[in-house]
C-alpha cells in the first residue's frame, strides 16, 4: 500500500503483467533497476519498475521485509527517527520520477533509472517533451505531468528545484519542499493533498502545522480529516494545535465542535493567542448554540482585533444588529490604559453597513487627540482614515487642522498621516488641501520632532499627485541635506513623486548630485531617479562613475537595463496566450499572477 494514494491501494497486490495489460503498457516500455538512498548512516537499495513515461509500477525494499526486531537491531536508538523515512522513500520517488522524466535532468538519486529511460526512449524513437499523455493511464501521474507542463514558469522552477532531488529530503532540507507544497495548495491542484500526506513524515512540527492550515484546509476529504485528528492528539504537535485546528475548521461536525470548545476553555485560560482564538471561532462559526454566541461576545469585547473580526461575523450571522454591537463595545473605547481595546473598537467601525449609525462614529473620531498623546497608541492613526472618509463632511478639515496644532508630537504626526492617507487612497472624498493646511504642512517641515518631519515629507509626496504643485520642490529641497537619513529619504521620494506630475526642476541638480556620493544605497537610488531626466554634462560625468555601483538598483537605472522582473512579464504574456488555447488554465491564476507582477514592477 502506498500511503496517501487511496485509488492505488491494491497496486502491489496485482500481478505486474496484469497491471501492464490493464494500462496498455508494452514490455518494451518497462525499465527495472536498483537505486540506492543514503538514509542516516546506512544505504538502502530499492528495486524500481517504471515506464518510459515516469509511471512507477512497483517498488521493492528488502529492508522493510525483515522482521521488526531485525530492523530495530540494525537501526538501534535511531529506529523511530529513520524508519518513517525508509518507509516513505517510495512515495517521494513516485513524486520525483515523473518530474525528472519531463526534462531528464541529471539527478544523483535517480540517475541510474533516468539513464535507462533515456536509452529506451531513444530506441523507441520517443520524444522527451512533452510526454504523450494518451499513453499515460495512471490518473495521478497524468495530473502531475499536466501540472508541470502548463504551470507558469516561475512556480514550475520553484517546485522542480524543491522536489526533483530525493537527496533534498534525505539531507532534511525541508523548507523548499514545504514551499512547493504550499504553492500546490494555493492554486488548489488536485494532487496537492496526496503530495502533502506523502511528505508529512519528513516535516518538523512547524512545517506540518503550516501545511495543515494552508493546504489540507482547502481539501475537505475524509482521509485529510483523519490525519488532522491524529495530529491534533499527538504529543509532538502540541505547539501547533492552532494550525491543525484551522485545518479541521472546514468539517463543522460534532467532534470538531467539541475539540474547539475544549480548546477555548482550557488552552486560553491564562494566555489567548490571537491566531488560536481566530481558528477556534472559524471551527465554531456554523454552530448556533448559546456557548458559541457567548464566546463571540467575549472575544468581540476583548483586545484581539483580528479574532474580533471573526467574532463579529458570527454575531451578525445570528441577526445581531450594528447598534447592539456598538453599544456593547463602546465602554472599552474609553479605557485609556488599554489601547489595544481601542483599536479593536475602531476595527468594528470598518464593517458598519447601516448608514443611520454612521453619525455615532463621529464621537470616536473627535476623541482621537486624547488617545493619541501616547506613542504606543499611534497605530490608531492608521485605523481611522477610512472612518473619516466614510463619515466625511465640511467639519473634517477643521478637525484635522486641530490635530496639526496639538501640543503632543504624536498627535501632530497622526494628523499628518491621516491627511496623507485620505489624499492618496480615497479619491472619492472631495478633500480640498487648502492653503491653510498647506502653510501648516510647510511649517511642520521645521518641527523639532523628526517623525513629524518625515511624515510631512512623505505626505507631501502623496498629496502632490492630487494638487500638481511644483512649488513643493523648493520647500522640500533643504531637507535633502538633513543629517537624518530617514528625513533625507522621505524628502527625496516626495520630490521624485512631484516630478512625476510637473516639469523637471533644474534647481534639484546640485543637491541631488551631492546625494550621489552618499554611502547609503537607497539615497543614491533616489538621487539617480530624480536626475534621470536631466541633461547636463556634469550629471553625465557623475553617472559614468556610478556604472559600476555596488547597488543593483543604481546600476540598473544608470545603465538603462530592463527591470529584474522582465522575465516574469514574459511569463505573464505567455500565460495570456495559453489561456486562450487551454481551458484548463485557471482564470484566478492568471489574474493573481498579473497583480503580483504589477506590484513587483511598482516597487522597481
Coordinates of C-alpha atoms in Angstrom, one line a residue:
X1 CA 0.0 0.0 0.0
X2 CA 1.3 3.4 -0.9
X3 CA 0.3 5.8 1.9
X4 CA -1.6 8.8 0.6
X5 CA -3.0 7.4 -2.7
X6 CA -6.2 5.5 -2.0
X7 CA -7.0 4.8 -5.6
X8 CA -3.7 2.9 -5.9
X9 CA -4.0 0.8 -2.6
X10 CA -4.1 -2.5 -4.4
X11 CA -1.2 -1.7 -6.6
X12 CA 1.3 -4.2 -5.1
X13 CA -1.3 -6.9 -4.8
X14 CA -1.7 -7.2 -8.6
X15 CA 0.5 -9.2 -10.9
X16 CA 2.9 -6.9 -12.8
X17 CA 1.8 -8.3 -16.2
X18 CA -1.9 -8.0 -15.4
X19 CA -1.2 -4.4 -14.5
X20 CA 0.7 -3.9 -17.7
X21 CA -2.3 -5.3 -19.7
X22 CA -4.7 -3.1 -17.8
X23 CA -2.7 0.1 -18.5
X24 CA -1.9 -0.9 -22.1
X25 CA 1.8 -0.8 -21.3
X26 CA 4.1 -2.8 -23.6
X27 CA 7.0 -4.8 -22.2
X28 CA 9.4 -2.6 -24.2
X29 CA 8.2 0.4 -22.2
X30 CA 9.3 -1.1 -18.8
X31 CA 12.6 -0.2 -17.1
X32 CA 13.7 -2.0 -14.0
X33 CA 16.8 -1.0 -12.0
X34 CA 18.1 -0.6 -8.5
X35 CA 18.7 2.8 -6.9
X36 CA 20.2 3.4 -3.5
X37 CA 19.4 6.0 -1.0
X38 CA 21.5 7.2 1.9
X39 CA 19.2 7.4 4.9
X40 CA 21.0 8.2 8.2
X41 CA 24.3 6.3 8.3
X42 CA 23.2 3.5 6.0
X43 CA 22.4 3.0 2.4
X44 CA 19.2 1.2 1.3
X45 CA 18.6 -0.4 -2.0
X46 CA 15.2 0.0 -3.8
X47 CA 14.3 -2.1 -6.9
X48 CA 12.0 0.2 -9.0
X49 CA 10.0 -0.9 -12.0
X50 CA 8.8 2.1 -14.1
X51 CA 7.7 3.0 -17.6
X52 CA 9.4 5.4 -20.0
X53 CA 6.6 7.9 -19.1
X54 CA 7.6 8.0 -15.4
X55 CA 4.8 5.7 -14.1
X56 CA 6.1 3.8 -11.1
X57 CA 4.8 0.2 -11.4
X58 CA 6.5 -1.4 -8.4
X59 CA 9.0 -0.5 -5.7
X60 CA 10.6 -3.3 -3.6
X61 CA 12.7 -2.7 -0.5
X62 CA 14.2 -5.8 1.2
X63 CA 14.9 -4.0 4.4
X64 CA 11.1 -3.5 5.1
X65 CA 10.6 -7.2 4.5
X66 CA 12.8 -8.0 7.6
X67 CA 11.1 -8.7 10.9
X68 CA 10.7 -5.6 13.1
X69 CA 13.2 -7.0 15.7
X70 CA 15.9 -7.2 13.0
X71 CA 15.1 -3.7 11.8
X72 CA 15.4 -2.4 15.4
X73 CA 18.8 -4.1 15.8
X74 CA 20.1 -2.5 12.6
X75 CA 18.9 1.0 13.4
X76 CA 19.4 0.9 17.1
X77 CA 18.2 4.0 19.0
X78 CA 17.6 5.8 15.7
X79 CA 14.8 3.4 14.8
X80 CA 12.0 5.9 15.5
X81 CA 13.7 8.6 13.6
X82 CA 14.7 6.8 10.4
X83 CA 12.0 4.1 10.0
X84 CA 9.4 6.6 8.7
X85 CA 11.9 7.9 6.1
X86 CA 12.7 4.5 4.9
X87 CA 9.0 3.6 4.5
X88 CA 8.2 6.8 2.8
X89 CA 11.1 6.9 0.3
X90 CA 8.9 5.1 -2.3
X91 CA 6.2 7.8 -2.0
X92 CA 8.7 10.6 -2.7
X93 CA 10.1 8.5 -5.6
X94 CA 6.6 8.4 -7.1
X95 CA 6.5 12.1 -6.9
X96 CA 10.1 12.8 -8.1
X97 CA 10.3 10.4 -11.0
X98 CA 7.6 11.8 -13.3
X99 CA 9.1 15.3 -12.7
X100 CA 12.5 14.0 -13.6
X101 CA 11.3 12.4 -16.8
X102 CA 9.9 15.7 -18.1
X103 CA 13.3 17.0 -19.0
X104 CA 15.5 14.1 -18.0
X105 CA 17.8 16.3 -16.0
X106 CA 20.7 14.8 -14.1
X107 CA 19.8 13.7 -10.6
X108 CA 22.2 11.9 -8.3
X109 CA 19.5 9.8 -6.7
X110 CA 17.5 8.9 -9.8
X111 CA 20.4 8.8 -12.4
X112 CA 20.6 5.0 -12.8
X113 CA 16.9 5.0 -13.7
X114 CA 16.9 8.1 -15.8
X115 CA 19.9 6.9 -17.9
X116 CA 17.9 3.7 -18.7
X117 CA 14.9 5.7 -19.6
X118 CA 17.0 7.9 -21.9
X119 CA 18.3 4.8 -23.8
X120 CA 14.9 3.2 -24.0
X121 CA 13.2 6.3 -25.3
X122 CA 16.0 6.7 -27.9
X123 CA 15.5 3.1 -29.0
X124 CA 11.7 3.5 -29.3
X125 CA 12.1 6.9 -31.0
X126 CA 10.0 8.7 -28.3
X127 CA 10.2 12.4 -27.8
X128 CA 11.3 13.7 -24.4
X129 CA 8.9 16.7 -24.2
X130 CA 6.0 16.9 -23.9
X131 CA 5.0 13.4 -22.8
X132 CA 2.4 11.5 -24.7
X133 CA -0.4 11.8 -22.2
X134 CA -2.5 9.5 -24.2
X135 CA -0.3 6.6 -23.2
X136 CA -0.1 7.6 -19.5
X137 CA -3.1 5.8 -17.9
X138 CA -2.4 6.4 -14.3
X139 CA -4.6 9.5 -13.4
X140 CA -2.2 10.7 -10.7
X141 CA 0.9 10.7 -13.0
X142 CA -1.1 12.3 -15.8
X143 CA -2.3 15.1 -13.4
X144 CA 1.3 15.6 -12.4
X145 CA 2.5 15.8 -16.0
X146 CA -0.2 18.4 -16.8
X147 CA 0.6 20.4 -13.7
X148 CA 4.3 20.8 -14.6
X149 CA 3.7 21.3 -18.3
X150 CA 1.1 24.0 -18.1
X151 CA 2.1 26.0 -14.9
X152 CA 3.7 29.4 -15.0
X153 CA 7.5 29.0 -15.3
X154 CA 8.2 30.8 -12.0
X155 CA 6.2 28.2 -9.9
X156 CA 7.4 25.4 -12.1
X157 CA 11.0 26.2 -11.4
X158 CA 10.4 26.5 -7.6
X159 CA 8.6 23.2 -7.4
X160 CA 11.1 21.4 -9.6
X161 CA 14.0 22.6 -7.5
X162 CA 12.2 21.6 -4.4
X163 CA 11.1 18.1 -5.2
X164 CA 13.1 16.7 -8.1
X165 CA 16.1 15.6 -6.0
X166 CA 15.5 12.9 -3.4
X167 CA 18.7 13.9 -1.7
X168 CA 17.0 17.2 -0.6
X169 CA 14.7 15.2 1.7
X170 CA 17.4 13.0 2.9
X171 CA 19.5 16.0 3.9
X172 CA 16.5 17.3 5.9
X173 CA 16.3 20.4 3.8
X174 CA 12.6 20.6 4.0
X175 CA 11.9 24.3 3.7
X176 CA 11.8 24.3 -0.1
X177 CA 9.7 21.2 -0.2
X178 CA 7.2 22.8 2.2
X179 CA 7.1 25.9 0.0
X180 CA 6.4 23.8 -3.1
X181 CA 3.5 22.0 -1.3
X182 CA 2.0 25.4 -0.4
X183 CA 2.2 26.5 -4.0
X184 CA 0.3 23.4 -5.0
X185 CA -2.4 24.1 -2.3
X186 CA -2.6 27.8 -3.1
X187 CA -3.9 27.0 -6.6
X188 CA -5.9 24.0 -5.5
X189 CA -4.3 21.5 -7.7
X190 CA -6.0 18.1 -7.3
X191 CA -2.8 16.3 -6.3
X192 CA -1.9 18.7 -3.5
X193 CA -3.4 16.7 -0.6
X194 CA -1.8 13.5 -1.8
X195 CA 1.7 15.1 -2.0
X196 CA 1.3 16.8 1.4
X197 CA 0.2 13.5 3.0
X198 CA 3.3 11.8 1.5
X199 CA 5.8 14.3 2.8
X200 CA 4.3 14.9 6.3
X201 CA 6.5 12.3 7.9
X202 CA 9.6 14.2 6.7
X203 CA 8.5 17.5 8.2
X204 CA 9.2 19.2 11.5
X205 CA 6.1 20.1 13.6
X206 CA 6.2 23.8 12.4
X207 CA 6.0 22.8 8.7
X208 CA 3.3 20.2 9.5
X209 CA 1.2 22.9 11.1
X210 CA 1.6 25.3 8.2
X211 CA 0.7 22.6 5.6
X212 CA -2.3 21.5 7.7
X213 CA -3.5 25.1 8.0
X214 CA -2.7 26.3 4.5
X215 CA -3.1 23.2 2.2
X216 CA -5.2 20.5 3.7
X217 CA -7.8 23.1 4.9
X218 CA -8.7 23.6 1.2
X219 CA -9.4 19.9 0.6
X220 CA -12.1 18.7 3.0
X221 CA -11.6 14.9 2.4
X222 CA -12.2 12.2 4.9
X223 CA -8.6 11.0 4.7
X224 CA -7.3 14.5 5.5
X225 CA -9.7 14.8 8.4
X226 CA -8.4 11.6 9.9
X227 CA -4.8 12.7 9.6
X228 CA -5.6 16.1 11.2
X229 CA -7.4 14.5 14.1
X230 CA -4.5 12.1 14.6
X231 CA -2.0 15.0 14.6
X232 CA -4.1 17.1 17.0
X233 CA -4.0 14.4 19.6
X234 CA -0.3 13.6 19.2
X235 CA 2.2 14.8 21.8
X236 CA 4.9 16.2 19.3
X237 CA 2.4 18.5 17.7
X238 CA 1.0 20.2 20.9
X239 CA 2.6 23.6 20.0
X240 CA 0.9 23.7 16.5
X241 CA -2.6 22.9 17.6
X242 CA -3.8 26.2 16.3
X243 CA -2.8 25.5 12.7
X244 CA -4.2 21.9 12.9
X245 CA -7.5 23.3 14.3
X246 CA -7.6 25.7 11.3
X247 CA -7.4 22.6 9.0
X248 CA -10.2 21.0 11.0
X249 CA -12.4 24.0 10.9
X250 CA -13.8 23.1 7.4
X251 CA -15.5 19.9 8.6
X252 CA -18.0 21.5 11.0
X253 CA -19.1 18.3 12.7
X254 CA -19.8 17.5 16.4
X255 CA -16.3 16.1 17.1
X256 CA -14.6 19.3 15.7
X257 CA -17.1 21.4 17.8
X258 CA -16.2 19.6 21.0
X259 CA -12.4 19.9 20.3
X260 CA -12.7 23.7 19.5
X261 CA -14.9 24.3 22.6
X262 CA -12.5 22.5 24.8
X263 CA -9.5 24.3 23.3
X264 CA -11.1 27.7 24.1
X265 CA -12.0 26.8 27.7
X266 CA -8.7 25.1 28.6
X267 CA -5.9 26.4 26.3
X268 CA -6.9 30.1 26.5
X269 CA -7.3 30.4 30.3
X270 CA -4.1 32.3 31.0
X271 CA -3.0 33.3 27.5
X272 CA -5.2 33.9 24.5
X273 CA -3.0 33.9 21.4
X274 CA -4.9 35.7 18.6
X275 CA -4.3 33.1 15.9
X276 CA -5.6 30.3 18.1
X277 CA -8.7 32.2 19.1
X278 CA -9.4 33.1 15.4
X279 CA -9.1 29.4 14.4
X280 CA -11.3 28.3 17.2
X281 CA -14.0 30.7 16.1
X282 CA -13.7 29.5 12.5
X283 CA -14.3 26.0 13.7
X284 CA -17.4 27.1 15.8
X285 CA -19.0 29.6 13.3
X286 CA -21.7 27.3 11.9
X287 CA -22.9 26.0 15.3
X288 CA -25.8 28.1 16.6
X289 CA -25.5 27.4 20.3
X290 CA -25.6 29.7 23.3
X291 CA -22.0 28.8 24.1
X292 CA -20.7 29.9 20.7
X293 CA -22.6 33.2 21.0
X294 CA -21.2 33.9 24.4
X295 CA -17.6 33.2 23.2
X296 CA -18.2 35.5 20.3
X297 CA -19.3 38.4 22.6
X298 CA -16.3 37.8 24.9
X299 CA -13.9 37.9 22.0
X300 CA -15.6 41.0 20.4
X301 CA -15.3 43.0 23.7
X302 CA -11.7 41.9 24.2
X303 CA -8.3 43.2 22.8
X304 CA -7.9 40.7 19.9
X305 CA -8.6 42.8 16.8
X306 CA -8.4 40.1 14.0
X307 CA -10.2 37.5 16.2
X308 CA -12.8 40.2 16.8
X309 CA -13.5 40.3 13.1
X310 CA -14.3 36.6 13.1
X311 CA -16.5 37.1 16.3
X312 CA -18.3 39.9 14.6
X313 CA -19.1 37.7 11.6
X314 CA -20.6 35.1 13.9
X315 CA -22.8 37.6 15.8
X316 CA -24.0 39.1 12.5
X317 CA -25.0 35.7 11.3
X318 CA -27.1 35.4 14.4
X319 CA -29.1 38.5 13.4
X320 CA -27.4 40.8 15.9
X321 CA -27.5 44.4 14.7
X322 CA -24.8 47.1 14.2
X323 CA -26.4 49.1 17.0
X324 CA -26.2 46.3 19.5
X325 CA -22.6 45.6 18.7
X326 CA -21.6 49.3 19.1
X327 CA -23.5 49.6 22.4
X328 CA -21.7 46.5 23.8
X329 CA -18.1 47.6 22.8
X330 CA -18.5 51.3 23.5
X331 CA -17.3 51.2 27.1
X332 CA -14.0 49.6 26.1
X333 CA -13.1 52.6 23.9
X334 CA -12.7 55.0 26.8
X335 CA -10.3 52.9 28.8
X336 CA -7.0 54.7 28.0
X337 CA -5.0 52.1 29.9
X338 CA -5.9 49.5 27.3
X339 CA -5.1 51.0 23.8
X340 CA -5.4 47.6 22.2
X341 CA -9.1 47.6 23.2
X342 CA -9.5 51.0 21.4
X343 CA -8.0 49.5 18.2
X344 CA -10.5 46.6 18.3
X345 CA -13.4 49.1 18.6
X346 CA -12.1 51.1 15.7
X347 CA -11.8 47.9 13.6
X348 CA -15.5 47.3 14.2
X349 CA -16.4 50.6 12.5
X350 CA -14.9 49.5 9.3
X351 CA -17.7 47.0 9.0
X352 CA -20.7 49.3 9.7
X353 CA -23.2 48.8 6.9
X354 CA -26.1 50.8 8.4
X355 CA -25.9 54.4 7.2
X356 CA -28.0 55.6 10.1
X357 CA -25.4 54.5 12.6
X358 CA -22.5 56.4 11.0
X359 CA -23.1 59.6 12.9
X360 CA -22.4 57.6 16.1
X361 CA -18.8 57.1 14.8
X362 CA -18.2 60.8 15.0
X363 CA -17.6 60.9 18.7
X364 CA -14.8 58.3 18.2
X365 CA -13.2 60.5 15.6
X366 CA -13.2 63.6 17.7
X367 CA -11.8 61.9 20.8
X368 CA -8.7 60.9 18.9
X369 CA -6.4 63.7 20.2
X370 CA -6.8 62.5 23.8
X371 CA -6.0 58.9 22.7
X372 CA -3.0 59.7 20.5
X373 CA -1.0 61.6 23.1
X374 CA 1.0 58.4 23.9
X375 CA 3.3 57.0 21.3
X376 CA 2.1 53.4 21.8
X377 CA -1.4 54.5 20.6
X378 CA -0.1 55.8 17.3
X379 CA -1.4 52.7 15.4
X380 CA -4.9 54.1 15.9
X381 CA -3.9 56.9 13.4
X382 CA -3.7 54.3 10.6
X383 CA -7.1 52.7 11.6
X384 CA -9.1 56.0 11.3
X385 CA -8.7 57.4 7.8
X386 CA -11.3 55.1 6.4
X387 CA -13.7 56.2 9.1
X388 CA -13.0 59.8 8.3
X389 CA -13.5 59.2 4.6
X390 CA -16.8 57.3 5.3
X391 CA -18.1 60.0 7.7
X392 CA -16.6 62.9 5.6
X393 CA -18.2 66.3 6.0
X394 CA -17.3 70.0 5.9
X395 CA -16.0 69.9 9.5
X396 CA -13.4 67.2 8.9
X397 CA -10.7 69.6 7.6
X398 CA -11.0 71.8 10.7
X399 CA -10.8 68.7 12.9
X400 CA -7.6 67.6 11.1
X401 CA -6.1 71.1 11.3
X402 CA -6.6 71.0 15.1
X403 CA -4.6 67.8 15.2
X404 CA -1.7 69.5 13.4
X405 CA -1.7 72.3 16.1
X406 CA -1.7 69.9 19.0
X407 CA 1.0 70.2 21.6
X408 CA 1.8 66.4 21.5
X409 CA 4.1 65.5 18.6
X410 CA 2.4 62.1 18.3
X411 CA -1.0 63.8 17.7
X412 CA 0.6 66.1 15.1
X413 CA 2.2 63.1 13.4
X414 CA -1.2 61.3 13.5
X415 CA -2.9 64.3 11.8
X416 CA -0.3 64.3 9.0
X417 CA -0.7 60.6 8.5
X418 CA -4.5 60.9 8.2
X419 CA -4.4 63.8 5.7
X420 CA -1.8 62.0 3.6
X421 CA -3.7 58.7 3.5
X422 CA -7.0 60.4 2.7
X423 CA -5.4 62.3 -0.2
X424 CA -3.6 59.3 -1.5
X425 CA -6.2 56.5 -1.1
X426 CA -9.6 58.0 -1.0
X427 CA -10.2 59.7 -4.4
X428 CA -13.9 59.7 -3.9
X429 CA -13.6 62.1 -1.0
X430 CA -13.7 65.8 -2.1
X431 CA -10.9 66.7 0.2
X432 CA -9.5 70.2 -0.5
X433 CA -5.9 70.6 0.5
X434 CA -6.4 74.3 1.3
X435 CA -3.8 77.0 1.5
X436 CA -4.3 77.0 5.3
X437 CA -3.3 73.3 5.5
X438 CA -0.5 73.8 3.0
X439 CA 1.0 76.5 5.1
X440 CA 0.7 74.4 8.2
X441 CA 2.5 71.5 6.4
X442 CA 5.4 73.7 5.4
X443 CA 5.6 75.0 9.0
X444 CA 5.8 71.4 10.2
X445 CA 8.8 70.8 8.0
X446 CA 10.7 72.6 10.6
X447 CA 9.2 70.7 13.5
X448 CA 11.5 69.6 16.3
X449 CA 10.1 66.0 16.2
X450 CA 11.9 64.0 13.5
X451 CA 9.0 61.6 12.9
X452 CA 6.6 64.6 12.2
X453 CA 9.1 66.0 9.6
X454 CA 9.4 62.6 8.0
X455 CA 5.6 62.0 7.8
X456 CA 5.1 65.6 6.4
X457 CA 7.7 64.9 3.6
X458 CA 6.0 61.6 2.7
X459 CA 2.5 63.0 2.8
X460 CA 3.5 66.0 0.6
X461 CA 4.7 63.4 -2.0
X462 CA 1.3 61.7 -1.8
X463 CA -0.6 65.0 -1.9
X464 CA 1.4 66.2 -5.0
X465 CA -0.4 63.7 -7.1
X466 CA -3.7 65.4 -6.4
X467 CA -2.7 69.1 -6.4
X468 CA 0.2 69.0 -9.0
X469 CA 2.2 71.8 -7.4
X470 CA 5.8 72.4 -8.4
X471 CA 6.1 74.8 -5.5
X472 CA 6.6 71.9 -3.2
X473 CA 10.1 71.2 -4.5
X474 CA 11.8 74.3 -3.1
X475 CA 10.2 73.6 0.3
X476 CA 11.4 70.0 0.3
X477 CA 14.8 70.5 -1.1
X478 CA 16.6 71.8 2.1
X479 CA 15.6 68.5 3.8
X480 CA 17.7 66.5 1.3
X481 CA 20.7 67.9 3.2
X482 CA 19.3 66.8 6.6
X483 CA 21.7 64.6 8.6
X484 CA 18.8 62.2 9.4
X485 CA 18.8 59.6 6.7
X486 CA 15.0 58.9 7.1
X487 CA 14.1 62.5 6.7
X488 CA 16.5 62.8 3.7
X489 CA 15.0 59.7 2.0
X490 CA 11.4 60.9 2.7
X491 CA 12.1 64.3 1.2
X492 CA 13.8 62.9 -1.9
X493 CA 11.0 60.4 -2.5
X494 CA 8.5 63.2 -2.2
X495 CA 10.4 65.3 -4.7
X496 CA 10.5 62.4 -7.1
X497 CA 6.8 61.9 -6.8
X498 CA 6.2 65.6 -7.5
X499 CA 8.5 65.4 -10.6
X500 CA 6.2 62.7 -12.0
X501 CA 3.4 65.3 -12.3
X502 CA 5.4 68.5 -13.1
X503 CA 8.2 69.5 -15.5
X504 CA 11.8 68.8 -14.3
X505 CA 13.2 71.5 -12.0
X506 CA 17.0 72.1 -12.6
X507 CA 17.2 73.5 -9.0
X508 CA 17.5 70.0 -7.7
X509 CA 20.6 69.2 -9.6
X510 CA 23.3 70.4 -7.2
X511 CA 21.7 68.9 -4.1
X512 CA 20.9 65.6 -5.9
X513 CA 24.4 65.4 -7.4
X514 CA 25.9 65.7 -3.9
X515 CA 23.5 62.9 -2.8
X516 CA 25.0 60.6 -5.4
X517 CA 28.1 60.4 -3.2
X518 CA 26.1 59.2 -0.2
X519 CA 27.2 56.0 1.5
X520 CA 23.5 54.8 1.7
X521 CA 22.5 53.0 -1.4
X522 CA 18.8 54.0 -1.0
X523 CA 19.8 57.7 -1.0
X524 CA 21.9 57.1 -4.2
X525 CA 19.0 55.3 -5.8
X526 CA 16.6 58.2 -5.1
X527 CA 19.1 60.7 -6.4
X528 CA 19.5 58.7 -9.6
X529 CA 15.7 58.6 -10.1
X530 CA 15.4 62.3 -9.7
X531 CA 18.3 63.1 -12.1
X532 CA 17.5 60.6 -14.8
X533 CA 15.5 63.1 -16.9
X534 CA 18.1 65.9 -16.6
X535 CA 20.6 66.7 -19.4
X536 CA 23.8 68.3 -18.1
X537 CA 27.4 67.4 -18.8
X538 CA 28.2 67.4 -15.1
X539 CA 25.4 64.9 -14.5
X540 CA 26.5 62.7 -17.3
X541 CA 30.0 62.6 -15.8
X542 CA 28.6 61.6 -12.4
X543 CA 26.5 58.9 -14.0
X544 CA 29.5 57.3 -15.7
X545 CA 31.1 57.0 -12.2
X546 CA 28.1 55.1 -11.0
X547 CA 28.0 52.5 -13.8
X548 CA 29.9 50.1 -11.5
X549 CA 27.9 51.0 -8.3
X550 CA 27.6 48.1 -5.9
X551 CA 23.8 48.5 -5.7
X552 CA 21.7 46.7 -8.3
X553 CA 19.0 49.4 -8.4
X554 CA 21.5 52.2 -9.1
X555 CA 23.3 50.2 -11.8
X556 CA 20.0 49.2 -13.5
X557 CA 18.8 52.8 -13.8
X558 CA 22.2 54.2 -14.8
X559 CA 22.8 51.5 -17.5
X560 CA 19.1 51.6 -18.5
X561 CA 18.9 47.9 -18.0
X562 CA 15.4 46.2 -18.0
X563 CA 13.8 45.5 -14.7
X564 CA 14.8 42.3 -13.0
X565 CA 11.2 41.3 -13.2
X566 CA 11.2 41.4 -17.0
X567 CA 11.3 37.6 -17.2
X568 CA 8.1 37.4 -15.2
X569 CA 6.4 39.8 -17.7
X570 CA 7.3 37.3 -20.5
X571 CA 5.8 34.5 -18.4
X572 CA 2.7 36.6 -18.0
X573 CA 2.4 37.2 -21.7
X574 CA 2.9 33.6 -22.4
X575 CA 0.3 32.8 -19.8
X576 CA -2.2 35.1 -21.5
X577 CA -1.6 33.4 -24.9
X578 CA -2.0 29.9 -23.4
X579 CA -5.2 30.9 -21.5
X580 CA -6.9 31.3 -24.9
X581 CA -5.9 27.9 -26.0
X582 CA -6.1 26.0 -22.7
X583 CA -9.4 25.8 -21.0
X584 CA -7.8 24.1 -18.0
X585 CA -5.8 27.1 -17.0
X586 CA -7.4 28.8 -14.0
X587 CA -8.5 32.4 -14.6
X588 CA -7.8 33.1 -11.0
X589 CA -4.2 32.0 -11.5
X590 CA -3.9 34.4 -14.5
X591 CA -5.3 37.4 -12.5
X592 CA -3.3 36.7 -9.4
X593 CA -0.1 36.5 -11.5
X594 CA -1.0 39.7 -13.2
X595 CA -1.5 41.7 -10.0
X596 CA 1.6 40.1 -8.4
X597 CA 3.7 41.2 -11.3
X598 CA 2.3 44.7 -11.3
X599 CA 3.1 45.0 -7.6
X600 CA 6.7 44.0 -8.3
X601 CA 7.0 46.4 -11.1
X602 CA 5.7 49.3 -9.0
X603 CA 8.5 48.6 -6.5
X604 CA 11.1 49.0 -9.1

